[in-house]
JSON list of C-alpha atoms in Angstrom, two decimals:
[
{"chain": "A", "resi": 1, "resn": "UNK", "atom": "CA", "xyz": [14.32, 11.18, 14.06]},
{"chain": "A", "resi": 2, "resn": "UNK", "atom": "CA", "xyz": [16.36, 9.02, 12.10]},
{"chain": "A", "resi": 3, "resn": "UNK", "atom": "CA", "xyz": [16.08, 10.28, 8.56]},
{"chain": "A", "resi": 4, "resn": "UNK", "atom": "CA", "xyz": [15.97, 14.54, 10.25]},
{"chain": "A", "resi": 5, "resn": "UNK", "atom": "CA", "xyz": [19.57, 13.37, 10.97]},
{"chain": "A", "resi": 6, "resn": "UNK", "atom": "CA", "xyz": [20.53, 11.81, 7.50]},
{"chain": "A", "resi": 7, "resn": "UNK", "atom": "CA", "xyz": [21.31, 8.31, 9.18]},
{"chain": "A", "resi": 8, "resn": "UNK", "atom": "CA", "xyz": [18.32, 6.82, 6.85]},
{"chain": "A", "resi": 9, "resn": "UNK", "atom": "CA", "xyz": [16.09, 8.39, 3.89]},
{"chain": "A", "resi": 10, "resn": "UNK", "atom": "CA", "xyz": [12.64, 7.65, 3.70]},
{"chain": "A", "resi": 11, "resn": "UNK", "atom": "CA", "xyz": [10.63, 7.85, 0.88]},
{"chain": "A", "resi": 12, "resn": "UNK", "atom": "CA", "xyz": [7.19, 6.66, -0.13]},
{"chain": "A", "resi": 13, "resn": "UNK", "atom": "CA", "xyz": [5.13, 6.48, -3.13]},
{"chain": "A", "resi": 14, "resn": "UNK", "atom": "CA", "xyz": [2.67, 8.75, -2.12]},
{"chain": "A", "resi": 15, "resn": "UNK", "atom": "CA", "xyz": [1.87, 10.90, 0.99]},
{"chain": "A", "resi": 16, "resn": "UNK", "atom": "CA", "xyz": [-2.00, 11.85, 2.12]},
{"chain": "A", "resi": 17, "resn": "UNK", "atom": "CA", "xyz": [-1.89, 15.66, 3.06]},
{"chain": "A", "resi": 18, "resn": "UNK", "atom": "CA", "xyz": [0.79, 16.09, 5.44]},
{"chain": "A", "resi": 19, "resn": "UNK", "atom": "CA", "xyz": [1.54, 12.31, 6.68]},
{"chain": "A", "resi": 20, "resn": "UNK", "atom": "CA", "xyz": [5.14, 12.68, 5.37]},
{"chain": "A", "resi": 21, "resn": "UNK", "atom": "CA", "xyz": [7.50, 9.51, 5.60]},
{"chain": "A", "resi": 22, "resn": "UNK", "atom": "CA", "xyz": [9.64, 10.62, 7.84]},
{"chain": "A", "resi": 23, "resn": "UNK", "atom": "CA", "xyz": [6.69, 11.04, 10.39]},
{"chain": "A", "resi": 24, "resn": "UNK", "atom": "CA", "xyz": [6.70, 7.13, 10.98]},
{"chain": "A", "resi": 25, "resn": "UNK", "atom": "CA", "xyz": [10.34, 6.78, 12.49]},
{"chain": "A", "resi": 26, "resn": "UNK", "atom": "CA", "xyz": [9.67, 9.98, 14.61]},
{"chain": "A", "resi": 27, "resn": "UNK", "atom": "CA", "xyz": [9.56, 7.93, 18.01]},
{"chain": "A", "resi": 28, "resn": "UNK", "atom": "CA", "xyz": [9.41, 11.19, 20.37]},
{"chain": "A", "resi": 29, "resn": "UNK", "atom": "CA", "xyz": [6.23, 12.35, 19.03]},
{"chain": "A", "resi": 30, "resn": "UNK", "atom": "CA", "xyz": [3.63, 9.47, 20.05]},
{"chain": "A", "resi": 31, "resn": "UNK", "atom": "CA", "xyz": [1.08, 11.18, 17.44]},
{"chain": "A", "resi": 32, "resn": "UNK", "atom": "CA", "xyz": [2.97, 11.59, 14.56]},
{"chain": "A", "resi": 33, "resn": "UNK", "atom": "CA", "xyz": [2.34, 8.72, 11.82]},
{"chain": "A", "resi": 34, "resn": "UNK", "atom": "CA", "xyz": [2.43, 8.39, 8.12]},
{"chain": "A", "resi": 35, "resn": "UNK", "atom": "CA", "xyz": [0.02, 7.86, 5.90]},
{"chain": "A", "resi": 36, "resn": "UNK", "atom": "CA", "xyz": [-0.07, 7.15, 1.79]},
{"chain": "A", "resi": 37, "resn": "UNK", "atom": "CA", "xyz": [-2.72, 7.80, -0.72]},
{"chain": "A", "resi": 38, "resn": "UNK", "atom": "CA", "xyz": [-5.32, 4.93, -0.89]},
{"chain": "A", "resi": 39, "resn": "UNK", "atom": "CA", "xyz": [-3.79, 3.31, -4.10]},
{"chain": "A", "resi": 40, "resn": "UNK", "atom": "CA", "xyz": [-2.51, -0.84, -5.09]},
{"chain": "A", "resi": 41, "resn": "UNK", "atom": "CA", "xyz": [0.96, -1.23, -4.34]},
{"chain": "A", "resi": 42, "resn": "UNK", "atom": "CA", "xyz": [1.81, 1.96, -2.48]},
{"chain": "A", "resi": 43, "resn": "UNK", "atom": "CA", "xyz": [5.33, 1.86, -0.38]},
{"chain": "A", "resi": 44, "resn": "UNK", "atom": "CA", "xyz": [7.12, 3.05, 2.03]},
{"chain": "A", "resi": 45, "resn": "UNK", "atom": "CA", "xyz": [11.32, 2.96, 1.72]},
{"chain": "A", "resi": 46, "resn": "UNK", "atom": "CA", "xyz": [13.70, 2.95, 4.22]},
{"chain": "A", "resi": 47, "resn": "UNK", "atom": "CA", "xyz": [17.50, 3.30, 2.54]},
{"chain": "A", "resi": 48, "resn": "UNK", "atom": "CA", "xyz": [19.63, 2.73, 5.44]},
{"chain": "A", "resi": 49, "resn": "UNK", "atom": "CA", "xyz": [22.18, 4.35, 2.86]},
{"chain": "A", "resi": 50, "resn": "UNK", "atom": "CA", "xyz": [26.00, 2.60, 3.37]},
{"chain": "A", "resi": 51, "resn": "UNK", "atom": "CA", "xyz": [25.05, 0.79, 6.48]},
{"chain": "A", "resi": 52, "resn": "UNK", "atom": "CA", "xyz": [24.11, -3.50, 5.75]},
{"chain": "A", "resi": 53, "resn": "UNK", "atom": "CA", "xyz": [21.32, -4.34, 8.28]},
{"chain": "A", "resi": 54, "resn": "UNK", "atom": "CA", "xyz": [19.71, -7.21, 9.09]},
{"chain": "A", "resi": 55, "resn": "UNK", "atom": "CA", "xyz": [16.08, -7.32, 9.94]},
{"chain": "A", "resi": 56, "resn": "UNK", "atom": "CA", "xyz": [15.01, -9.62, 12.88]},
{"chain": "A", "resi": 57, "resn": "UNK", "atom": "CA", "xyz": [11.85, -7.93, 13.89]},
{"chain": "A", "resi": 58, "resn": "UNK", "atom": "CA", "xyz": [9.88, -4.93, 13.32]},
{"chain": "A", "resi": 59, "resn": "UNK", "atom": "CA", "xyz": [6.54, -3.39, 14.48]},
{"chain": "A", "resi": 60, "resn": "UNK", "atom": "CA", "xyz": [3.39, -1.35, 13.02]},
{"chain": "A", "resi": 61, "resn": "UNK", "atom": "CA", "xyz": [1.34, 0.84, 15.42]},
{"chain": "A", "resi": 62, "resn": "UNK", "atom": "CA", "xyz": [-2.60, 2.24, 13.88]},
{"chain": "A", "resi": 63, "resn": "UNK", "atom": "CA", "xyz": [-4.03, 5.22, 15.65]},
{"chain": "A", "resi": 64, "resn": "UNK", "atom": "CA", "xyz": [-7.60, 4.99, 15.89]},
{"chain": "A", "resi": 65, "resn": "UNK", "atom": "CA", "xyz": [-9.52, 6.75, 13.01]},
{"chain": "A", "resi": 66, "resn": "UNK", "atom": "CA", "xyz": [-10.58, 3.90, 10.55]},
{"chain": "A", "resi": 67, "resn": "UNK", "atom": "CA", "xyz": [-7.75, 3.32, 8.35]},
{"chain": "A", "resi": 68, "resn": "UNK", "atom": "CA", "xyz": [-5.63, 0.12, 9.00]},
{"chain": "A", "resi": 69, "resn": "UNK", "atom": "CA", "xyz": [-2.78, -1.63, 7.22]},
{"chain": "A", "resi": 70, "resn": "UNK", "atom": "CA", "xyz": [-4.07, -5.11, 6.72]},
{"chain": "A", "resi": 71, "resn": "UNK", "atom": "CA", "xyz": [-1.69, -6.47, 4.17]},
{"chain": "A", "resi": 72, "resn": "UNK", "atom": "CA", "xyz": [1.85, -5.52, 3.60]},
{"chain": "A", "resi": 73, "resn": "UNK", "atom": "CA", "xyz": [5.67, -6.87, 2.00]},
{"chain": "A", "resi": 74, "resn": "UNK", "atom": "CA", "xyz": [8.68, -6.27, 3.33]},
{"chain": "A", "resi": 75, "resn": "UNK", "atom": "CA", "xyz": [11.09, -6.44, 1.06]},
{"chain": "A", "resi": 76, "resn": "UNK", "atom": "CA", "xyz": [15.34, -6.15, 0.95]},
{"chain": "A", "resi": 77, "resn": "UNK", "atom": "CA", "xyz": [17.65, -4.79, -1.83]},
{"chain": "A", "resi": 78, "resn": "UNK", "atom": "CA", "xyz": [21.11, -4.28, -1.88]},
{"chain": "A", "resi": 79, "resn": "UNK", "atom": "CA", "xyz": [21.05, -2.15, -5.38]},
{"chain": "A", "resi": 80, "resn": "UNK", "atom": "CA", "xyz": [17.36, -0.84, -5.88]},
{"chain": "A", "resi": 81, "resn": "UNK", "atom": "CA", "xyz": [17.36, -2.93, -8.83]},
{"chain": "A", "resi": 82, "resn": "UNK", "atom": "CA", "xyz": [17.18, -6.42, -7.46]},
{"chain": "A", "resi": 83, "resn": "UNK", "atom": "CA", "xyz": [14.52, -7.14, -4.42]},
{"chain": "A", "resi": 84, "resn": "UNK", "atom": "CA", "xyz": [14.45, -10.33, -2.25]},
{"chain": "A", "resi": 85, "resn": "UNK", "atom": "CA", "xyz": [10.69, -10.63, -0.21]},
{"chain": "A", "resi": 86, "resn": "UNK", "atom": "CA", "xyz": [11.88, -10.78, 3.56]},
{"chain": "A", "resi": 87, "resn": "UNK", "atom": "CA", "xyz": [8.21, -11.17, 5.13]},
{"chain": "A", "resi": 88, "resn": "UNK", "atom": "CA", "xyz": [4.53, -11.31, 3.94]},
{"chain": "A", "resi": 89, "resn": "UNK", "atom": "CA", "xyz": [1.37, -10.05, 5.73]},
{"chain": "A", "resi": 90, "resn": "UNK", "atom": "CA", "xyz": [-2.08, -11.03, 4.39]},
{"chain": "A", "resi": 91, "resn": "UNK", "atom": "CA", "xyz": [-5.76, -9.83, 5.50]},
{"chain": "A", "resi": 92, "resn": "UNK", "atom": "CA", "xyz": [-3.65, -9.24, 8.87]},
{"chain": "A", "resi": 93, "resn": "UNK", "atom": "CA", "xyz": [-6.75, -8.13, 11.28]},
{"chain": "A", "resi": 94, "resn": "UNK", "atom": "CA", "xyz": [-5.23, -7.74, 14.95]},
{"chain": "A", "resi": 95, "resn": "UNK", "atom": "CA", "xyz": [-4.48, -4.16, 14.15]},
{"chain": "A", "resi": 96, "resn": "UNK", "atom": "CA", "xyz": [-7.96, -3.08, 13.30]},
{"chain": "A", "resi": 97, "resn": "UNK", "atom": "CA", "xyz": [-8.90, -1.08, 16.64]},
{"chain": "A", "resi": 98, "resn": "UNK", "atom": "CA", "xyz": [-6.09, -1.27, 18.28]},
{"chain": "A", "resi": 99, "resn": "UNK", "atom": "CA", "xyz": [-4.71, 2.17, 17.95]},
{"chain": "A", "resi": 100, "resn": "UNK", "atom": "CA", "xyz": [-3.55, 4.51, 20.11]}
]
């Protein structure tokens, strides 16, 4: 787990019960996933700290259960202050039912 050993922090806006951030980067634990509060604009940060990355590709897995991600942002900063949009996801369905 990635952010267990301080090479990136995660934080979110919100966390639902015991879904904490750090639960979706935890790839040895097929079962473990995070989950927000059902509010607008909730997010999920990934501060890869010092290192520069550059994103080429990423993926989102659903568990079955009812709740899907359907529209999402990915979005870049250097400084926190100042964010460039990197991708945009709208009404996305091909995740609905196709969890775990």
């Amino acid at each position: 787990n990635v952010h267990k050993k301080g090479i990136v922090n995660l934080t979110s806006s919100s966390t639902l019960g015991s879904y904490y951030p750090f639960e979706c980067v935890d790839l040895s634990d097929i079962n473990s996933c995070f989950e927000s509060d059902d509010e607008p604009n909730s997010w999920l940060c990934f501060d890869f700290k010092e290192k520069r990355v550059k994103i080429n590709a990423y993926s989102i897995r659903a568990y079955d259960g009812g709740c899907y991600l359907q529209s999402w942002s990915i979005d870049g900063s250097n400084d926190n202050k100042k964010w460039i949009l990197l991708d945009n996801t709208v009404k996305e369905k091909s995740i609905i039912g196709s969890g775990l």
